[in-house]
Short mmCIF file of C-alpha atoms and ligand atoms in Angstrom, two decimals:
data_model
loop_
_atom_site.label_atom_id
_atom_site.label_comp_id
_atom_site.label_asym_id
_atom_site.label_seq_id
_atom_site.Cartn_x
_atom_site.Cartn_y
_atom_site.Cartn_z
CA MET I 298 0.00 0.00 0.00
CA ASN I 299 1.14 3.53 -0.76
CA ALA I 300 2.19 5.09 2.54
CA GLU I 301 1.04 8.52 1.33
CA VAL I 302 -2.57 7.38 1.14
CA PRO I 303 -4.16 6.96 4.53
CA HIS I 304 -6.75 4.26 5.21
CA THR I 305 -10.30 5.33 4.63
CA ALA I 306 -11.35 6.68 7.96
CA ALA I 307 -14.64 5.17 9.03
CA ILE I 308 -14.86 7.63 11.87
CA GLU I 309 -13.11 10.93 12.19
CA VAL I 310 -13.28 13.12 15.24
CA VAL I 311 -12.06 16.70 14.89
CA ALA I 312 -11.29 18.98 17.85
CA LEU I 313 -14.11 17.30 19.75
CA THR I 314 -14.89 18.95 23.08
CA LYS I 315 -17.46 18.41 25.81
CA ARG I 316 -17.96 20.79 28.70
CA TYR I 317 -20.40 19.87 31.43
CA GLY I 318 -19.80 23.02 33.43
CA GLU I 319 -17.03 25.39 34.41
CA GLY I 320 -13.46 24.17 34.59
CA LYS I 321 -11.60 21.68 32.47
CA PRO I 322 -13.71 20.04 29.75
CA ALA I 323 -14.55 16.33 30.17
CA VAL I 324 -13.30 15.86 26.58
CA ASP I 325 -10.81 18.49 25.51
CA GLY I 326 -10.38 18.97 21.77
CA ILE I 327 -9.50 15.43 20.73
CA ASN I 328 -8.63 14.38 17.17
CA LEU I 329 -9.05 10.81 15.99
CA ARG I 330 -9.10 8.89 12.72
CA ILE I 331 -10.34 5.33 12.99
CA ALA I 332 -9.66 3.13 9.97
CA SER I 333 -12.59 1.44 8.29
CA GLY I 334 -13.08 -2.17 9.39
CA SER I 335 -10.70 -1.85 12.35
CA TYR I 336 -11.10 -2.60 16.04
CA CYS I 337 -10.37 0.51 18.07
CA CYS I 338 -10.21 0.57 21.87
CA LEU I 339 -10.54 3.77 23.89
CA LEU I 340 -8.59 3.08 27.05
CA GLY I 341 -7.94 5.08 30.18
CA PRO I 342 -8.68 5.42 33.88
CA SER I 343 -12.18 6.04 35.20
CA GLY I 344 -13.40 9.57 34.52
CA CYS I 345 -10.95 10.32 31.69
CA GLY I 346 -13.72 10.96 29.14
CA LYS I 347 -14.04 7.64 27.28
CA SER I 348 -17.81 7.25 27.60
CA THR I 349 -18.43 10.91 26.86
CA THR I 350 -16.39 10.57 23.65
CA LEU I 351 -18.29 7.43 22.64
CA ARG I 352 -21.66 9.01 23.43
CA MET I 353 -20.82 12.06 21.30
CA ILE I 354 -19.95 9.72 18.42
CA ALA I 355 -23.20 7.81 18.99
CA GLY I 356 -25.34 10.92 19.24
CA HIS I 357 -26.38 10.25 22.84
CA GLU I 358 -24.57 13.39 24.01
CA SER I 359 -24.41 16.81 22.37
CA VAL I 360 -20.98 18.20 21.52
CA SER I 361 -19.76 21.52 22.92
CA SER I 362 -17.56 22.05 19.87
CA GLY I 363 -15.85 20.03 17.17
CA ASP I 364 -17.08 17.51 14.64
CA VAL I 365 -17.79 13.82 14.17
CA LEU I 366 -17.59 12.37 10.65
CA LEU I 367 -18.71 8.93 9.55
CA GLU I 368 -17.27 8.00 6.16
CA ASN I 369 -16.72 11.67 5.34
CA ARG I 370 -20.28 12.60 6.25
CA ASN I 371 -20.60 15.15 9.03
CA ILE I 372 -22.95 13.52 11.58
CA THR I 373 -22.26 15.89 14.49
CA ASN I 374 -25.81 17.14 14.76
CA LEU I 375 -27.77 14.14 13.51
CA PRO I 376 -30.04 12.20 15.88
CA ALA I 377 -28.58 8.86 17.07
CA ALA I 378 -30.91 6.77 14.91
CA GLU I 379 -29.86 8.55 11.69
CA ARG I 380 -26.09 8.32 12.10
CA GLY I 381 -25.25 4.85 10.92
CA THR I 382 -23.83 3.88 14.31
CA ALA I 383 -25.18 1.44 16.90
CA MET I 384 -24.39 1.04 20.59
CA MET I 385 -23.86 -2.10 22.67
CA PHE I 386 -24.05 -1.49 26.40
CA GLN I 387 -22.62 -3.02 29.55
CA SER I 388 -24.00 -6.50 30.24
CA PHE I 389 -25.72 -6.23 26.85
CA ALA I 390 -28.87 -4.60 28.38
CA LEU I 391 -31.35 -7.02 26.79
CA PHE I 392 -35.05 -6.70 27.65
CA PRO I 393 -35.63 -9.59 30.07
CA HIS I 394 -39.34 -10.02 29.22
CA LEU I 395 -38.77 -10.29 25.44
CA ASN I 396 -37.45 -13.37 23.69
CA ALA I 397 -34.30 -13.19 21.59
CA LEU I 398 -36.21 -12.59 18.36
CA ASP I 399 -38.23 -9.69 19.77
CA ASN I 400 -35.15 -8.20 21.41
CA VAL I 401 -33.42 -8.15 18.04
CA ALA I 402 -36.51 -6.84 16.22
CA PHE I 403 -37.21 -4.14 18.81
CA SER I 404 -35.74 -1.12 17.05
CA LEU I 405 -37.54 -2.01 13.82
CA LYS I 406 -40.80 -2.18 15.77
CA MET I 407 -40.09 1.33 17.05
CA LYS I 408 -39.58 2.44 13.46
CA GLY I 409 -43.00 1.05 12.53
CA VAL I 410 -41.72 -1.86 10.42
CA GLY I 411 -44.41 -4.55 10.04
CA LYS I 412 -44.26 -7.69 12.16
CA ALA I 413 -43.56 -10.24 9.40
CA GLU I 414 -40.77 -8.12 7.92
CA ARG I 415 -39.05 -7.27 11.18
CA GLN I 416 -39.24 -10.83 12.48
CA ALA I 417 -37.80 -12.21 9.25
CA LYS I 418 -34.92 -9.76 9.44
CA ALA I 419 -34.31 -10.51 13.14
CA GLN I 420 -34.35 -14.26 12.48
CA ASN I 421 -31.86 -13.78 9.67
CA LEU I 422 -29.50 -11.85 11.93
CA LEU I 423 -29.82 -14.38 14.75
CA GLU I 424 -28.83 -17.03 12.25
CA ARG I 425 -25.80 -14.99 11.27
CA VAL I 426 -24.57 -15.09 14.86
CA ALA I 427 -25.41 -18.81 15.19
CA MET I 428 -28.44 -18.15 17.42
CA GLY I 429 -31.28 -18.93 15.04
CA HIS I 430 -32.32 -22.07 16.91
CA LEU I 431 -32.69 -20.15 20.21
CA ALA I 432 -34.84 -17.28 18.91
CA ALA I 433 -37.76 -18.11 21.22
CA ARG I 434 -35.70 -18.03 24.42
CA LYS I 435 -35.71 -15.15 26.86
CA PRO I 436 -32.37 -13.67 28.04
CA GLY I 437 -32.67 -15.48 31.38
CA GLU I 438 -32.69 -18.79 29.53
CA LEU I 439 -29.48 -18.02 27.64
CA SER I 440 -25.82 -18.25 28.66
CA GLY I 441 -23.68 -15.11 28.85
CA GLY I 442 -22.15 -15.90 25.49
CA GLN I 443 -25.53 -16.43 23.88
CA GLN I 444 -26.81 -13.16 25.36
CA GLN I 445 -23.84 -11.35 23.87
CA ARG I 446 -24.69 -12.71 20.43
CA VAL I 447 -28.30 -11.58 20.80
CA ALA I 448 -27.07 -8.13 21.82
CA LEU I 449 -24.81 -8.08 18.78
CA ALA I 450 -27.67 -9.07 16.47
CA ARG I 451 -29.85 -6.40 18.07
CA ALA I 452 -27.21 -3.74 17.41
CA LEU I 453 -26.71 -4.93 13.82
CA ILE I 454 -30.36 -4.80 12.81
CA THR I 455 -30.10 -1.11 11.97
CA GLU I 456 -27.26 -1.97 9.55
CA PRO I 457 -24.73 0.31 11.25
CA ARG I 458 -21.41 1.26 9.66
CA ALA I 459 -19.78 1.29 13.09
CA LEU I 460 -20.56 -0.49 16.34
CA LEU I 461 -19.87 1.39 19.57
CA LEU I 462 -19.36 -0.65 22.75
CA ASP I 463 -19.16 0.89 26.23
CA GLU I 464 -17.44 -1.51 28.66
CA PRO I 465 -19.49 -4.41 27.29
CA LEU I 466 -17.54 -7.01 29.27
CA SER I 467 -16.89 -5.30 32.57
CA ALA I 468 -19.80 -6.83 34.51
CA LEU I 469 -18.87 -10.41 33.54
CA ASP I 470 -16.84 -12.80 35.65
CA PRO I 471 -13.18 -13.07 34.57
CA PHE I 472 -13.54 -16.42 32.82
CA LEU I 473 -16.54 -15.37 30.75
CA ARG I 474 -14.95 -12.00 30.03
CA ILE I 475 -11.98 -13.63 28.30
CA GLN I 476 -14.25 -15.96 26.34
CA MET I 477 -16.53 -13.10 25.28
CA ARG I 478 -13.74 -10.82 24.17
CA ALA I 479 -12.39 -13.54 21.88
CA GLU I 480 -15.86 -13.86 20.44
CA LEU I 481 -16.24 -10.09 19.95
CA ARG I 482 -12.96 -10.03 18.09
CA ARG I 483 -14.04 -12.93 15.89
CA TRP I 484 -17.38 -11.31 15.02
CA GLN I 485 -15.72 -7.99 14.24
CA LYS I 486 -13.38 -9.67 11.76
CA GLU I 487 -16.16 -11.75 10.24
CA LEU I 488 -18.51 -8.81 9.80
CA GLY I 489 -15.74 -6.47 8.68
CA LEU I 490 -17.33 -3.67 10.71
CA THR I 491 -15.60 -0.83 12.51
CA PHE I 492 -15.80 -1.36 16.28
CA ILE I 493 -15.05 1.30 18.89
CA HIS I 494 -14.82 -0.33 22.29
CA VAL I 495 -14.41 1.59 25.55
CA THR I 496 -12.56 -0.16 28.37
CA HIS I 497 -10.48 0.71 31.43
CA SER I 498 -8.59 -2.60 31.15
CA GLN I 499 -5.18 -2.51 29.46
CA GLU I 500 -5.28 -6.26 29.08
CA GLU I 501 -8.65 -6.16 27.32
CA ALA I 502 -7.55 -3.37 24.98
CA MET I 503 -4.32 -5.14 24.09
CA ALA I 504 -6.16 -8.39 23.39
CA LEU I 505 -8.73 -6.74 21.12
CA ALA I 506 -7.45 -3.63 19.46
CA ASP I 507 -5.91 -2.92 16.10
CA THR I 508 -5.60 0.64 17.37
CA MET I 509 -5.49 1.71 21.00
CA VAL I 510 -6.28 5.25 22.07
CA VAL I 511 -4.98 5.98 25.56
CA MET I 512 -6.85 8.87 27.21
CA ASN I 513 -6.29 10.81 30.40
CA HIS I 514 -8.07 13.93 31.72
CA GLY I 515 -10.05 14.41 28.51
CA VAL I 516 -7.09 14.29 26.13
CA ILE I 517 -5.39 11.60 24.07
CA GLU I 518 -1.99 10.70 25.49
CA GLN I 519 -1.08 8.19 22.79
CA MET I 520 -2.59 6.38 19.86
CA GLY I 521 -1.12 3.33 18.11
CA SER I 522 -1.07 -0.43 17.86
CA PRO I 523 -0.93 -2.39 21.14
CA HIS I 524 2.63 -3.35 20.25
CA GLU I 525 3.72 0.26 19.70
CA ILE I 526 2.08 1.49 22.86
CA TYR I 527 3.37 -1.32 25.03
CA ASN I 528 6.91 -1.08 23.70
CA ARG I 529 7.14 2.66 23.17
CA PRO I 530 4.97 4.49 25.68
CA VAL I 531 5.50 8.18 24.94
CA ASN I 532 5.32 9.47 28.48
CA GLU I 533 5.29 8.53 32.13
CA PHE I 534 1.50 8.34 32.32
CA VAL I 535 1.23 5.80 29.49
CA ALA I 536 4.20 3.78 30.77
CA ARG I 537 2.70 3.50 34.26
CA PHE I 538 -0.86 2.97 33.06
CA MET I 539 0.09 0.19 30.65
CA GLY I 540 2.12 -1.53 33.37
CA GLY I 541 5.08 -3.83 32.86
CA HIS I 542 7.37 -0.79 32.75
CA ASN I 543 9.79 0.93 35.05
CA VAL I 544 10.05 4.68 35.00
CA ILE I 545 13.59 5.56 36.07
CA ASP I 546 14.98 9.00 36.88
CA THR I 547 18.37 9.57 35.27
CA PRO I 548 20.47 12.79 34.97
CA ALA I 549 19.22 12.95 31.35
CA GLY I 550 15.54 12.75 32.37
CA LYS I 551 13.00 9.97 32.81
CA ILE I 552 13.34 6.76 30.87
CA GLY I 553 11.15 3.68 30.49
CA VAL I 554 12.47 0.12 30.64
CA ARG I 555 10.26 -2.97 30.55
CA THR I 556 10.36 -5.04 33.74
CA ASP I 557 11.44 -8.09 31.76
CA GLN I 558 14.29 -6.16 30.10
CA MET I 559 15.66 -4.69 33.33
CA GLN I 560 18.46 -6.54 35.07
CA VAL I 561 19.78 -6.71 38.60
CA VAL I 562 23.47 -7.28 39.25
CA PRO I 563 24.98 -7.99 42.69
CA ALA I 564 26.75 -4.94 44.14
CA ASP I 565 30.20 -6.54 43.84
CA VAL I 566 29.83 -7.66 40.22
CA ALA I 567 30.56 -5.40 37.21
CA VAL I 568 27.54 -4.58 35.05
CA PRO I 569 27.74 -5.80 31.42
CA GLU I 570 29.76 -3.55 29.14
CA GLY I 571 27.83 -0.62 27.71
CA PHE I 572 25.02 -0.97 30.25
CA ALA I 573 23.74 1.92 32.32
CA SER I 574 23.28 1.26 36.02
CA LYS I 575 21.99 2.68 39.26
CA ALA I 576 22.57 1.60 42.86
CA ALA I 577 19.55 -0.03 44.51
CA VAL I 578 18.41 -2.18 47.42
CA VAL I 579 16.10 -5.18 47.09
CA THR I 580 12.85 -4.50 48.97
CA ASP I 581 10.61 -7.35 47.75
CA VAL I 582 11.04 -10.83 46.39
CA GLU I 583 7.82 -12.35 45.09
CA TYR I 584 7.52 -15.80 43.63
CA GLN I 585 5.04 -15.65 40.71
CA GLY I 586 5.18 -19.18 39.34
CA THR I 587 7.10 -19.00 36.08
CA TYR I 588 9.09 -15.98 37.22
CA VAL I 589 10.26 -14.08 40.29
CA LEU I 590 9.44 -10.39 40.68
CA LEU I 591 12.02 -8.30 42.52
CA GLY I 592 11.09 -4.90 43.92
CA VAL I 593 14.00 -2.51 44.32
CA GLN I 594 14.34 0.95 45.81
CA ASN I 595 17.08 3.52 45.74
CA PRO I 596 19.37 3.13 48.79
CA GLN I 597 18.27 6.43 50.42
CA ALA I 598 14.59 5.48 50.38
CA ALA I 599 14.98 1.77 51.04
CA HIS I 600 14.60 2.11 54.81
CA ASN I 601 11.42 4.15 54.55
CA ALA I 602 8.59 1.68 55.09
CA ASN I 603 6.20 3.89 53.09
CA ALA I 604 8.37 4.10 50.00
CA THR I 605 6.92 2.13 47.09
CA ALA I 606 9.28 0.14 44.87
CA GLU I 607 11.19 2.34 42.46
CA ALA I 608 11.48 -0.48 39.98
CA SER I 609 10.29 -4.03 39.40
CA VAL I 610 12.46 -6.62 37.74
CA MET I 611 11.12 -9.84 36.31
CA LEU I 612 13.59 -12.71 36.57
CA SER I 613 12.99 -16.14 35.13
CA GLU I 614 12.83 -18.91 37.69
CA GLU I 615 16.06 -20.22 36.21
CA GLN I 616 17.90 -16.89 36.47
CA PHE I 617 16.74 -16.45 40.03
CA GLY I 618 17.71 -20.03 40.85
CA LYS I 619 21.28 -19.41 39.71
CA ARG I 620 21.71 -16.33 41.86
CA PRO I 621 18.90 -15.73 44.36
CA PHE I 622 18.54 -12.20 45.75
CA VAL I 623 17.34 -11.46 49.26
CA VAL I 624 15.43 -8.55 50.77
CA GLY I 625 17.84 -5.87 52.00
CA GLU I 626 20.61 -6.83 49.62
CA SER I 627 22.53 -4.04 47.86
CA VAL I 628 22.41 -4.46 44.08
CA GLN I 629 22.69 -2.50 40.86
CA LEU I 630 19.81 -1.96 38.50
CA ALA I 631 21.26 -2.34 35.03
CA TRP I 632 19.87 -1.88 31.56
CA SER I 633 21.10 -1.80 28.01
CA PRO I 634 20.54 1.63 26.38
CA SER I 635 18.94 -0.27 23.49
CA VAL I 636 15.93 -1.23 25.65
CA ALA I 637 15.52 2.20 27.29
CA HIS I 638 13.46 4.98 25.75
CA SER I 639 13.05 8.51 26.94
CA LEU I 640 9.68 9.63 28.30
CA GLN I 641 8.25 13.12 27.91
P1 ADP S 102 -15.05 7.50 31.64
O1 ADP S 102 -16.04 6.84 30.76
O2 ADP S 102 -13.68 7.58 31.03
O3 ADP S 102 -14.98 6.88 33.00
P2 ADP S 102 -16.82 9.81 31.46
O4 ADP S 102 -16.76 10.16 30.02
O5 ADP S 102 -18.00 9.08 31.94
O6 ADP S 102 -15.47 9.05 31.85
O7 ADP S 102 -16.68 11.14 32.33
C1 ADP S 102 -15.69 12.12 32.07
C2 ADP S 102 -15.89 13.26 33.05
O8 ADP S 102 -17.11 13.93 32.79
C3 ADP S 102 -15.95 12.83 34.51
O9 ADP S 102 -15.33 13.79 35.29
C4 ADP S 102 -17.43 12.78 34.78
O10 ADP S 102 -17.68 13.01 36.14
C5 ADP S 102 -17.97 13.91 33.93
N1 ADP S 102 -19.33 13.65 33.45
C6 ADP S 102 -19.73 12.58 32.72
N2 ADP S 102 -21.05 12.67 32.43
C7 ADP S 102 -21.50 13.81 33.02
C8 ADP S 102 -22.78 14.44 33.09
N3 ADP S 102 -23.84 13.94 32.46
N4 ADP S 102 -22.85 15.62 33.78
C9 ADP S 102 -21.77 16.15 34.37
N5 ADP S 102 -20.54 15.59 34.34
C10 ADP S 102 -20.39 14.44 33.68
MG1 MG S 103 -17.32 5.19 31.14
#
């Protein structure tokens, strides 16, 4: 593909802002281009503006300023039902008293579509998500996975160009959550639709997204593939929020080093040639099964019981077995400059 030509953006958000009152806006002038047919996750801590952004795209929230475009059409001021988007809510929000078929057909009923036509279309969609044989069941008679498929069929009946999902998995138990996210990913690929999925879970976003958008305080901190964001967080916030990283103060500024690429060297042993290093004291040794996690602190703070670990180092069981470290031991944190990147 020609690098000069960007992907067709299914959704484009331009200088989008939402103010609920005085003070800092809940969403503060964000710009986004989401490629057609991709899985995009909006990720960030609670209150950072993810749901507000999604609701402005969906038309469930008015914008204070800025624009939302769907396939180059400005939809900023269109009612939700006329945008070409559909929402899927937490725990799927199915009507408990309606069977699967009537749940799926519901929005067509609201639009005044005749019974035979809407039921035929709903049945067709249930078949597409392998639920045709359970059309007469009510949500309470379906498993979590089956309910998710009904919710998907219900969202698809309006033939949306983009599906918007607000924490759809967060109320599920951990086992089901992992199963359901694999299924969401599979359906997204099969349908070829653009999905925008809001989550506060880094793990969920990494498992699902083609593109991750990391938000904080109403702005976008970083946008990129899970691999880019995990390996090259641009700043301290992203590095800490994504986890698995150490943020180290050096005379040249803050750097990020992955916990599995950081090394610890006994105080009386030279660090490998070319490596940078910093004196430290071991404050925690945690056995984690396949690896051992060492917590270290700088020597001045190591005796302060309230000091949190300055860095975490992941050692394989084998490495740790060869040279076990103990709490209180003086060591050197050491890293190759090739695995360190500077943080803004
Ligand atoms: P997230 O989904 O990332 O947790 P939200 O988009 O729900 O965050 O909220 C962003 C900010 O806007 C929060 O500070 C929240 O309290 C505020 N907010 C959200 N909805 C409203 C509302 N309807 N009225 C006033 N403030 C709101
Ligand atoms: Mg939210």
